Amino acid sequence: MSHPTPTTSPRHTAAAPSTPDQPPSWAPAVSTIALLTALGVLMVGQMYTVLALLHPMATALGTTSGQATWTATAFGFAYAAGFLLAGPLSDRYGSRAVITAGLVAATAATLAVGAAPDLTWAVALRIVQGLTAGTFAPSALSYVVRHLAPQRRGTALTCITSGMLAAAVIMQIGAQAVAAGLGWRAVFWIGAALMALSLIPVRRVLQPTLRRGSGGGLRQAFAAMPQLLGQPRLVALYLSTVALMASFVAVYTAVAIAGPPGIAGNSSAILALRASALPALVAVPVLAPVLQRLAAPLRSVLAFALAALAVAAGSFLGGHTVALAIALLLFVAALAAAAPAVVETINAGAAHARGAAVALYGCSMFIGASLGPQLTGALTGLGFAGILRVVAATLALGVLLALPALRNRHTG
């Protein structure tokens, strides 16, 4: 009985972190969630800032606003590619290392976008910016799964994904305000400065990831992707994510270019309608502990269904601004609940390839976000109500795609 207790044995404590879900100590939840949520708004928001800058950018670069939209589309697809690179890199080198390197590269790229002399350069530099900014989100989500205590992960994923959705509104409002006072180039320069400053808390708050033995190296990390795509239920969830984000961006593009009958042509009213969804993006993280009482697959199915119903209702409310704002608030709340539920479900089926799994999720997300404007553009002849009805049908398809994961839970 005189043997040392486990708590006093250095050998015992050193052996504890042998599995990725049992680090020597869990990361501090509050500071980690706050940092990653704020960075999510900043990094994901780089896609949406140009939507508020199309006219001044077009004037300065000698092109049209329509052609300037390529700065958004190019960023979106490059951002999706950045996800595919970052996930396996995060599995191999650790999330903090990838976040740090990505922030350094994105800072330089964002500065360069602000100095673009013409549209060709602007599009090319936005591709680089998208590729480098895309390293953040999969690394952040992978960090949460590896370094936060299990009971904190659901709240963290909800906060971070809600911040990414909120970026679509927050960063457009911020870009519009900065451009009005300092010009459109200052939007990118300020963004770059914020990225550079964020390196300080990243190094202080985030923990390095302990490597797991030899693990087969980087080649094995990338090889996990086709293995994940061989799982039909995961593929269905990735496709549901495409439907989710395409619907989100399509609805707000429809608000901007198709115009609800009650506020068409009124830019201030349209901005207010966009901002009306922000309370939902605050409320859903607050309610995360309650929502997590439901299993993630069930939450995703119910959230998709609510989103479809809200958009379908909104298609009949174009002439009633307040009622439409409520429908959009419910729509965004449903999306904010669906996104972390899908991430949790994907992680549950990804074993040790969580970085790669989240990377594929993020890639799906931004493929959807990039397709959203094209969906709305192809449907403009249907009018605002017709676009929303097609979006509601797309979300109903998302319900069907999420159902296999629910069945797997009941049968497995």
One Martini backbone bead per residue (centre of mass of N, CA, C, O) as a GRO file, in nm:
protein
  412
    1MET     BB    1   0.050   0.067   0.000
    2SER     BB    2   0.327   0.246  -0.071
    3HIS     BB    3   0.263   0.320  -0.338
    4PRO     BB    4   0.234   0.530  -0.575
    5THR     BB    5   0.026   0.736  -0.697
    6PRO     BB    6  -0.090   0.835  -1.002
    7THR     BB    7  -0.070   1.152  -0.939
    8THR     BB    8   0.266   1.115  -0.875
    9SER     BB    9   0.328   0.991  -1.158
   10PRO     BB   10   0.503   1.072  -1.434
   11ARG     BB   11   0.444   0.828  -1.614
   12HIS     BB   12   0.139   0.844  -1.609
   13THR     BB   13   0.100   1.136  -1.722
   14ALA     BB   14   0.256   1.081  -1.992
   15ALA     BB   15   0.051   0.847  -2.098
   16ALA     BB   16  -0.233   0.980  -2.133
   17PRO     BB   17  -0.190   1.123  -2.440
   18SER     BB   18  -0.238   0.864  -2.653
   19THR     BB   19  -0.507   1.002  -2.726
   20PRO     BB   20  -0.696   1.247  -2.885
   21ASP     BB   21  -0.927   1.245  -2.636
   22GLN     BB   22  -0.657   1.253  -2.415
   23PRO     BB   23  -0.533   1.499  -2.297
   24PRO     BB   24  -0.370   1.634  -2.033
   25SER     BB   25  -0.558   1.893  -2.103
   26TRP     BB   26  -0.805   2.092  -2.135
   27ALA     BB   27  -0.910   2.351  -2.287
   28PRO     BB   28  -1.016   2.661  -2.261
   29ALA     BB   29  -1.333   2.743  -2.342
   30VAL     BB   30  -1.393   3.048  -2.350
   31SER     BB   31  -1.140   3.156  -2.501
   32THR     BB   32  -1.163   2.967  -2.743
   33ILE     BB   33  -1.446   3.043  -2.844
   34ALA     BB   34  -1.399   3.346  -2.876
   35LEU     BB   35  -1.165   3.334  -3.078
   36LEU     BB   36  -1.289   3.144  -3.302
   37THR     BB   37  -1.538   3.316  -3.356
   38ALA     BB   38  -1.400   3.581  -3.438
   39LEU     BB   39  -1.230   3.451  -3.667
   40GLY     BB   40  -1.471   3.348  -3.829
   41VAL     BB   41  -1.579   3.621  -3.906
   42LEU     BB   42  -1.322   3.732  -4.044
   43MET     BB   43  -1.258   3.501  -4.252
   44VAL     BB   44  -1.536   3.443  -4.381
   45GLY     BB   45  -1.601   3.752  -4.439
   46GLN     BB   46  -1.417   3.785  -4.696
   47MET     BB   47  -1.634   3.694  -4.898
   48TYR     BB   48  -1.860   3.936  -4.827
   49THR     BB   49  -1.737   4.222  -4.855
   50VAL     BB   50  -1.770   4.265  -5.172
   51LEU     BB   51  -2.083   4.299  -5.177
   52ALA     BB   52  -2.038   4.609  -5.058
   53LEU     BB   53  -1.802   4.685  -5.310
   54LEU     BB   54  -1.876   4.670  -5.614
   55HIS     BB   55  -1.898   4.963  -5.709
   56PRO     BB   56  -1.621   5.089  -5.619
   57MET     BB   57  -1.449   4.871  -5.755
   58ALA     BB   58  -1.545   4.906  -6.044
   59THR     BB   59  -1.458   5.201  -6.074
   60ALA     BB   60  -1.150   5.162  -6.000
   61LEU     BB   61  -1.113   4.901  -6.216
   62GLY     BB   62  -1.276   4.939  -6.487
   63THR     BB   63  -1.577   4.818  -6.441
   64THR     BB   64  -1.834   4.613  -6.349
   65SER     BB   65  -2.038   4.483  -6.117
   66GLY     BB   66  -2.075   4.209  -6.253
   67GLN     BB   67  -1.768   4.148  -6.286
   68ALA     BB   68  -1.697   4.187  -5.976
   69THR     BB   69  -1.828   3.913  -5.874
   70TRP     BB   70  -1.569   3.738  -5.923
   71THR     BB   71  -1.441   3.803  -5.642
   72ALA     BB   72  -1.639   3.604  -5.500
   73THR     BB   73  -1.629   3.338  -5.659
   74ALA     BB   74  -1.323   3.289  -5.646
   75PHE     BB   75  -1.303   3.277  -5.342
   76GLY     BB   76  -1.500   3.041  -5.284
   77PHE     BB   77  -1.343   2.813  -5.434
   78ALA     BB   78  -1.071   2.858  -5.291
   79TYR     BB   79  -1.176   2.809  -5.008
   80ALA     BB   80  -1.257   2.516  -5.053
   81ALA     BB   81  -0.966   2.424  -5.118
   82GLY     BB   82  -0.846   2.504  -4.842
   83PHE     BB   83  -0.992   2.289  -4.684
   84LEU     BB   84  -0.858   2.038  -4.818
   85LEU     BB   85  -0.574   2.114  -4.710
   86ALA     BB   86  -0.618   2.167  -4.396
   87GLY     BB   87  -0.717   1.904  -4.278
   88PRO     BB   88  -0.467   1.716  -4.317
   89LEU     BB   89  -0.265   1.917  -4.193
   90SER     BB   90  -0.397   1.908  -3.912
   91ASP     BB   91  -0.354   1.604  -3.863
   92ARG     BB   92  -0.033   1.626  -3.891
   93TYR     BB   93   0.049   1.932  -3.740
   94GLY     BB   94  -0.185   2.086  -3.634
   95SER     BB   95  -0.399   2.343  -3.576
   96ARG     BB   96  -0.221   2.579  -3.481
   97ALA     BB   97  -0.016   2.573  -3.713
   98VAL     BB   98  -0.223   2.623  -3.944
   99ILE     BB   99  -0.346   2.883  -3.842
  100THR     BB  100  -0.087   3.048  -3.838
  101ALA     BB  101  -0.001   3.018  -4.134
  102GLY     BB  102  -0.268   3.122  -4.255
  103LEU     BB  103  -0.259   3.409  -4.133
  104VAL     BB  104  -0.002   3.504  -4.267
  105ALA     BB  105  -0.093   3.458  -4.562
  106ALA     BB  106  -0.364   3.623  -4.548
  107THR     BB  107  -0.241   3.894  -4.483
  108ALA     BB  108  -0.085   3.930  -4.748
  109ALA     BB  109  -0.326   3.888  -4.945
  110THR     BB  110  -0.508   4.119  -4.836
  111LEU     BB  111  -0.318   4.348  -4.894
  112ALA     BB  112  -0.304   4.297  -5.203
  113VAL     BB  113  -0.599   4.346  -5.276
  114GLY     BB  114  -0.589   4.655  -5.189
  115ALA     BB  115  -0.368   4.692  -5.455
  116ALA     BB  116  -0.532   4.645  -5.696
  117PRO     BB  117  -0.535   4.768  -6.037
  118ASP     BB  118  -0.733   4.532  -6.140
  119LEU     BB  119  -0.944   4.275  -6.203
  120THR     BB  120  -0.741   4.050  -6.256
  121TRP     BB  121  -0.585   4.093  -5.992
  122ALA     BB  122  -0.821   4.071  -5.797
  123VAL     BB  123  -0.897   3.778  -5.864
  124ALA     BB  124  -0.622   3.645  -5.814
  125LEU     BB  125  -0.595   3.746  -5.515
  126ARG     BB  126  -0.861   3.614  -5.416
  127ILE     BB  127  -0.764   3.329  -5.452
  128VAL     BB  128  -0.538   3.346  -5.246
  129GLN     BB  129  -0.711   3.437  -5.011
  130GLY     BB  130  -0.902   3.193  -5.007
  131LEU     BB  131  -0.689   2.971  -4.966
  132THR     BB  132  -0.577   3.087  -4.691
  133ALA     BB  133  -0.847   3.131  -4.532
  134GLY     BB  134  -0.937   2.819  -4.558
  135THR     BB  135  -0.754   2.711  -4.311
  136PHE     BB  136  -0.921   2.777  -4.056
  137ALA     BB  137  -1.193   2.623  -4.006
  138PRO     BB  138  -1.098   2.321  -3.999
  139SER     BB  139  -0.894   2.371  -3.772
  140ALA     BB  140  -1.093   2.475  -3.559
  141LEU     BB  141  -1.285   2.229  -3.551
  142SER     BB  142  -1.063   2.024  -3.485
  143TYR     BB  143  -0.974   2.154  -3.220
  144VAL     BB  144  -1.234   2.114  -3.064
  145VAL     BB  145  -1.240   1.800  -3.078
  146ARG     BB  146  -0.946   1.765  -2.935
  147HIS     BB  147  -0.940   2.010  -2.684
  148LEU     BB  148  -1.225   1.982  -2.586
  149ALA     BB  149  -1.451   1.902  -2.389
  150PRO     BB  150  -1.721   1.720  -2.467
  151GLN     BB  151  -1.935   1.921  -2.318
  152ARG     BB  152  -1.820   2.178  -2.511
  153ARG     BB  153  -1.843   2.122  -2.819
  154GLY     BB  154  -2.130   2.201  -2.902
  155THR     BB  155  -2.107   2.499  -2.825
  156ALA     BB  156  -1.862   2.565  -2.998
  157LEU     BB  157  -1.978   2.487  -3.276
  158THR     BB  158  -2.216   2.682  -3.262
  159CYS     BB  159  -2.059   2.947  -3.234
  160ILE     BB  160  -1.876   2.924  -3.486
  161THR     BB  161  -2.097   2.875  -3.705
  162SER     BB  162  -2.256   3.132  -3.636
  163GLY     BB  163  -2.026   3.328  -3.703
  164MET     BB  164  -2.008   3.247  -4.003
  165LEU     BB  165  -2.296   3.338  -4.070
  166ALA     BB  166  -2.275   3.632  -3.954
  167ALA     BB  167  -2.059   3.738  -4.155
  168ALA     BB  168  -2.250   3.811  -4.390
  169VAL     BB  169  -2.348   4.068  -4.226
  170ILE     BB  170  -2.122   4.205  -4.062
  171MET     BB  171  -1.913   4.252  -4.302
  172GLN     BB  172  -2.097   4.422  -4.478
  173ILE     BB  173  -2.147   4.650  -4.280
  174GLY     BB  174  -1.849   4.719  -4.227
  175ALA     BB  175  -1.764   4.772  -4.523
  176GLN     BB  176  -1.962   5.000  -4.579
  177ALA     BB  177  -1.853   5.194  -4.358
  178VAL     BB  178  -1.554   5.209  -4.443
  179ALA     BB  179  -1.591   5.292  -4.742
  180ALA     BB  180  -1.737   5.565  -4.683
  181GLY     BB  181  -1.471   5.687  -4.528
  182LEU     BB  182  -1.191   5.524  -4.674
  183GLY     BB  183  -1.252   5.310  -4.868
  184TRP     BB  184  -1.220   4.994  -5.010
  185ARG     BB  185  -0.918   4.930  -4.943
  186ALA     BB  186  -0.940   4.954  -4.627
  187VAL     BB  187  -1.084   4.688  -4.574
  188PHE     BB  188  -0.830   4.509  -4.629
  189TRP     BB  189  -0.625   4.645  -4.440
  190ILE     BB  190  -0.781   4.597  -4.180
  191GLY     BB  191  -0.804   4.294  -4.206
  192ALA     BB  192  -0.499   4.239  -4.199
  193ALA     BB  193  -0.446   4.362  -3.919
  194LEU     BB  194  -0.631   4.164  -3.762
  195MET     BB  195  -0.481   3.908  -3.839
  196ALA     BB  196  -0.207   3.982  -3.717
  197LEU     BB  197  -0.310   4.030  -3.422
  198SER     BB  198  -0.429   3.733  -3.380
  199LEU     BB  199  -0.157   3.582  -3.329
  200ILE     BB  200  -0.136   3.627  -3.030
  201PRO     BB  201  -0.385   3.463  -2.916
  202VAL     BB  202  -0.322   3.202  -3.062
  203ARG     BB  203  -0.052   3.143  -2.902
  204ARG     BB  204  -0.187   3.170  -2.607
  205VAL     BB  205  -0.455   2.981  -2.625
  206LEU     BB  206  -0.353   2.766  -2.802
  207GLN     BB  207  -0.281   2.433  -2.843
  208PRO     BB  208  -0.081   2.196  -2.910
  209THR     BB  209  -0.055   1.908  -3.104
  210LEU     BB  210  -0.025   1.586  -3.050
  211ARG     BB  211   0.140   1.342  -3.186
  212ARG     BB  212   0.076   1.019  -3.357
  213GLY     BB  213   0.326   0.903  -3.412
  214SER     BB  214   0.376   0.825  -3.739
  215GLY     BB  215   0.092   0.776  -3.924
  216GLY     BB  216   0.213   0.803  -4.242
  217GLY     BB  217   0.172   1.091  -4.280
  218LEU     BB  218   0.054   1.303  -4.523
  219ARG     BB  219  -0.054   1.092  -4.720
  220GLN     BB  220  -0.258   0.967  -4.521
  221ALA     BB  221  -0.426   1.220  -4.470
  222PHE     BB  222  -0.525   1.240  -4.772
  223ALA     BB  223  -0.632   0.939  -4.799
  224ALA     BB  224  -0.892   0.981  -4.620
  225MET     BB  225  -1.091   1.110  -4.820
  226PRO     BB  226  -1.179   0.868  -5.004
  227GLN     BB  227  -1.275   0.703  -4.762
  228LEU     BB  228  -1.503   0.895  -4.677
  229LEU     BB  229  -1.642   0.890  -4.972
  230GLY     BB  230  -1.723   0.573  -4.916
  231GLN     BB  231  -1.951   0.697  -4.727
  232PRO     BB  232  -2.277   0.750  -4.779
  233ARG     BB  233  -2.359   0.918  -4.525
  234LEU     BB  234  -2.144   1.138  -4.562
  235VAL     BB  235  -2.219   1.227  -4.844
  236ALA     BB  236  -2.505   1.317  -4.769
  237LEU     BB  237  -2.407   1.540  -4.572
  238TYR     BB  238  -2.249   1.705  -4.778
  239LEU     BB  239  -2.495   1.761  -4.960
  240SER     BB  240  -2.659   1.904  -4.738
  241THR     BB  241  -2.456   2.139  -4.716
  242VAL     BB  242  -2.493   2.251  -4.995
  243ALA     BB  243  -2.795   2.312  -4.956
  244LEU     BB  244  -2.770   2.500  -4.716
  245MET     BB  245  -2.576   2.727  -4.840
  246ALA     BB  246  -2.728   2.782  -5.100
  247SER     BB  247  -2.981   2.883  -4.955
  248PHE     BB  248  -2.866   3.113  -4.791
  249VAL     BB  249  -2.746   3.280  -5.030
  250ALA     BB  250  -2.999   3.286  -5.213
  251VAL     BB  251  -3.184   3.448  -5.029
  252TYR     BB  252  -2.993   3.707  -5.004
  253THR     BB  253  -2.977   3.753  -5.307
  254ALA     BB  254  -3.281   3.791  -5.350
  255VAL     BB  255  -3.308   4.040  -5.174
  256ALA     BB  256  -3.112   4.214  -5.358
  257ILE     BB  257  -3.223   4.140  -5.677
  258ALA     BB  258  -3.545   4.079  -5.646
  259GLY     BB  259  -3.712   4.187  -5.430
  260PRO     BB  260  -3.922   4.252  -5.217
  261PRO     BB  261  -4.208   4.421  -5.270
  262GLY     BB  262  -4.189   4.608  -5.003
  263ILE     BB  263  -3.841   4.684  -5.064
  264ALA     BB  264  -3.776   4.751  -5.339
  265GLY     BB  265  -3.492   4.967  -5.376
  266ASN     BB  266  -3.432   4.965  -5.055
  267SER     BB  267  -3.133   4.960  -4.906
  268SER     BB  268  -3.198   5.002  -4.605
  269ALA     BB  269  -3.416   4.781  -4.582
  270ILE     BB  270  -3.237   4.545  -4.674
  271LEU     BB  271  -3.028   4.571  -4.447
  272ALA     BB  272  -3.235   4.530  -4.218
  273LEU     BB  273  -3.322   4.247  -4.308
  274ARG     BB  274  -3.052   4.118  -4.268
  275ALA     BB  275  -3.011   4.206  -3.960
  276SER     BB  276  -3.266   4.054  -3.837
  277ALA     BB  277  -3.099   3.770  -3.801
  278LEU     BB  278  -2.892   3.810  -3.565
  279PRO     BB  279  -3.046   3.710  -3.310
  280ALA     BB  280  -3.028   3.409  -3.393
  281LEU     BB  281  -2.703   3.400  -3.372
  282VAL     BB  282  -2.729   3.435  -3.056
  283ALA     BB  283  -2.947   3.233  -2.951
  284VAL     BB  284  -2.838   2.954  -3.033
  285PRO     BB  285  -2.585   2.940  -2.848
  286VAL     BB  286  -2.747   2.978  -2.584
  287LEU     BB  287  -2.928   2.707  -2.658
  288ALA     BB  288  -2.731   2.466  -2.686
  289PRO     BB  289  -2.781   2.291  -2.427
  290VAL     BB  290  -3.071   2.222  -2.517
  291LEU     BB  291  -3.021   2.107  -2.806
  292GLN     BB  292  -2.819   1.871  -2.699
  293ARG     BB  293  -3.049   1.670  -2.609
  294LEU     BB  294  -3.028   1.620  -2.898
  295ALA     BB  295  -2.934   1.445  -3.138
  296ALA     BB  296  -2.760   1.538  -3.409
  297PRO     BB  297  -2.929   1.401  -3.636
  298LEU     BB  298  -3.203   1.514  -3.537
  299ARG     BB  299  -3.133   1.814  -3.546
  300SER     BB  300  -3.077   1.831  -3.851
  301VAL     BB  301  -3.357   1.748  -3.950
  302LEU     BB  302  -3.526   1.963  -3.798
  303ALA     BB  303  -3.375   2.213  -3.910
  304PHE     BB  304  -3.435   2.169  -4.207
  305ALA     BB  305  -3.742   2.174  -4.180
  306LEU     BB  306  -3.765   2.460  -4.066
  307ALA     BB  307  -3.628   2.605  -4.301
  308ALA     BB  308  -3.829   2.520  -4.520
  309LEU     BB  309  -4.082   2.646  -4.385
  310ALA     BB  310  -3.980   2.940  -4.365
  311VAL     BB  311  -3.936   2.985  -4.671
  312ALA     BB  312  -4.217   2.914  -4.763
  313ALA     BB  313  -4.353   3.139  -4.602
  314GLY     BB  314  -4.185   3.379  -4.726
  315SER     BB  315  -4.310   3.352  -5.021
  316PHE     BB  316  -4.592   3.498  -4.894
  317LEU     BB  317  -4.433   3.781  -4.751
  318GLY     BB  318  -4.319   4.018  -4.938
  319GLY     BB  319  -4.546   4.250  -4.844
  320HIS     BB  320  -4.439   4.175  -4.534
  321THR     BB  321  -4.180   4.274  -4.361
  322VAL     BB  322  -4.208   4.161  -4.072
  323ALA     BB  323  -4.287   3.870  -4.147
  324LEU     BB  324  -4.033   3.817  -4.316
  325ALA     BB  325  -3.827   3.863  -4.090
  326ILE     BB  326  -3.925   3.624  -3.917
  327ALA     BB  327  -3.875   3.403  -4.126
  328LEU     BB  328  -3.567   3.461  -4.151
  329LEU     BB  329  -3.498   3.412  -3.857
  330LEU     BB  330  -3.583   3.112  -3.857
  331PHE     BB  331  -3.399   3.025  -4.084
  332VAL     BB  332  -3.127   3.102  -3.947
  333ALA     BB  333  -3.168   2.938  -3.691
  334ALA     BB  334  -3.177   2.664  -3.832
  335LEU     BB  335  -2.895   2.681  -3.960
  336ALA     BB  336  -2.741   2.722  -3.686
  337ALA     BB  337  -2.833   2.432  -3.590
  338ALA     BB  338  -2.743   2.248  -3.829
  339ALA     BB  339  -2.437   2.280  -3.866
  340PRO     BB  340  -2.329   2.148  -3.596
  341ALA     BB  341  -2.483   1.881  -3.632
  342VAL     BB  342  -2.332   1.791  -3.884
  343VAL     BB  343  -2.049   1.796  -3.766
  344GLU     BB  344  -2.099   1.589  -3.541
  345THR     BB  345  -2.186   1.357  -3.729
  346ILE     BB  346  -1.927   1.343  -3.894
  347ASN     BB  347  -1.728   1.293  -3.658
  348ALA     BB  348  -1.859   1.021  -3.562
  349GLY     BB  349  -1.772   0.887  -3.867
  350ALA     BB  350  -1.431   0.961  -3.877
  351ALA     BB  351  -1.259   0.897  -3.649
  352HIS     BB  352  -0.916   0.996  -3.719
  353ALA     BB  353  -1.031   1.193  -3.975
  354ARG     BB  354  -1.134   1.486  -3.886
  355GLY     BB  355  -0.995   1.693  -4.062
  356ALA     BB  356  -1.091   1.576  -4.333
  357ALA     BB  357  -1.395   1.582  -4.269
  358VAL     BB  358  -1.413   1.893  -4.221
  359ALA     BB  359  -1.301   1.975  -4.494
  360LEU     BB  360  -1.536   1.857  -4.660
  361TYR     BB  361  -1.748   2.027  -4.527
  362GLY     BB  362  -1.631   2.306  -4.606
  363CYS     BB  363  -1.634   2.258  -4.906
  364SER     BB  364  -1.938   2.218  -4.927
  365MET     BB  365  -2.017   2.492  -4.813
  366PHE     BB  366  -1.866   2.669  -5.045
  367ILE     BB  367  -2.004   2.553  -5.282
  368GLY     BB  368  -2.281   2.645  -5.197
  369ALA     BB  369  -2.214   2.950  -5.169
  370SER     BB  370  -2.129   2.976  -5.476
  371LEU     BB  371  -2.414   2.871  -5.595
  372GLY     BB  372  -2.634   3.060  -5.489
  373PRO     BB  373  -2.622   3.302  -5.694
  374GLN     BB  374  -2.677   3.122  -5.943
  375LEU     BB  375  -2.955   3.029  -5.860
  376THR     BB  376  -3.086   3.306  -5.852
  377GLY     BB  377  -3.013   3.396  -6.141
  378ALA     BB  378  -3.178   3.155  -6.281
  379LEU     BB  379  -3.464   3.259  -6.110
  380THR     BB  380  -3.561   3.557  -6.163
  381GLY     BB  381  -3.823   3.498  -6.335
  382LEU     BB  382  -3.989   3.407  -6.064
  383GLY     BB  383  -3.913   3.570  -5.844
  384PHE     BB  384  -3.910   3.588  -5.511
  385ALA     BB  385  -4.114   3.361  -5.450
  386GLY     BB  386  -3.998   3.145  -5.644
  387ILE     BB  387  -3.719   3.121  -5.519
  388LEU     BB  388  -3.812   3.031  -5.233
  389ARG     BB  389  -3.946   2.766  -5.327
  390VAL     BB  390  -3.690   2.632  -5.433
  391VAL     BB  391  -3.537   2.647  -5.167
  392ALA     BB  392  -3.734   2.474  -5.004
  393ALA     BB  393  -3.683   2.222  -5.179
  394THR     BB  394  -3.380   2.202  -5.116
  395LEU     BB  395  -3.421   2.160  -4.808
  396ALA     BB  396  -3.587   1.902  -4.834
  397LEU     BB  397  -3.350   1.747  -4.951
  398GLY     BB  398  -3.178   1.777  -4.693
  399VAL     BB  399  -3.352   1.595  -4.523
  400LEU     BB  400  -3.309   1.334  -4.688
  401LEU     BB  401  -2.992   1.336  -4.655
  402ALA     BB  402  -3.008   1.318  -4.326
  403LEU     BB  403  -3.161   1.047  -4.261
  404PRO     BB  404  -2.944   0.816  -4.262
  405ALA     BB  405  -2.812   0.901  -3.990
  406LEU     BB  406  -3.063   0.844  -3.822
  407ARG     BB  407  -3.092   0.543  -3.888
  408ASN     BB  408  -2.811   0.463  -3.785
  409ARG     BB  409  -2.871   0.526  -3.486
  410HIS     BB  410  -3.110   0.313  -3.453
  411THR     BB  411  -2.931   0.055  -3.575
  412GLY     BB  412  -2.626   0.093  -3.428
   0.00000   0.00000   0.00000
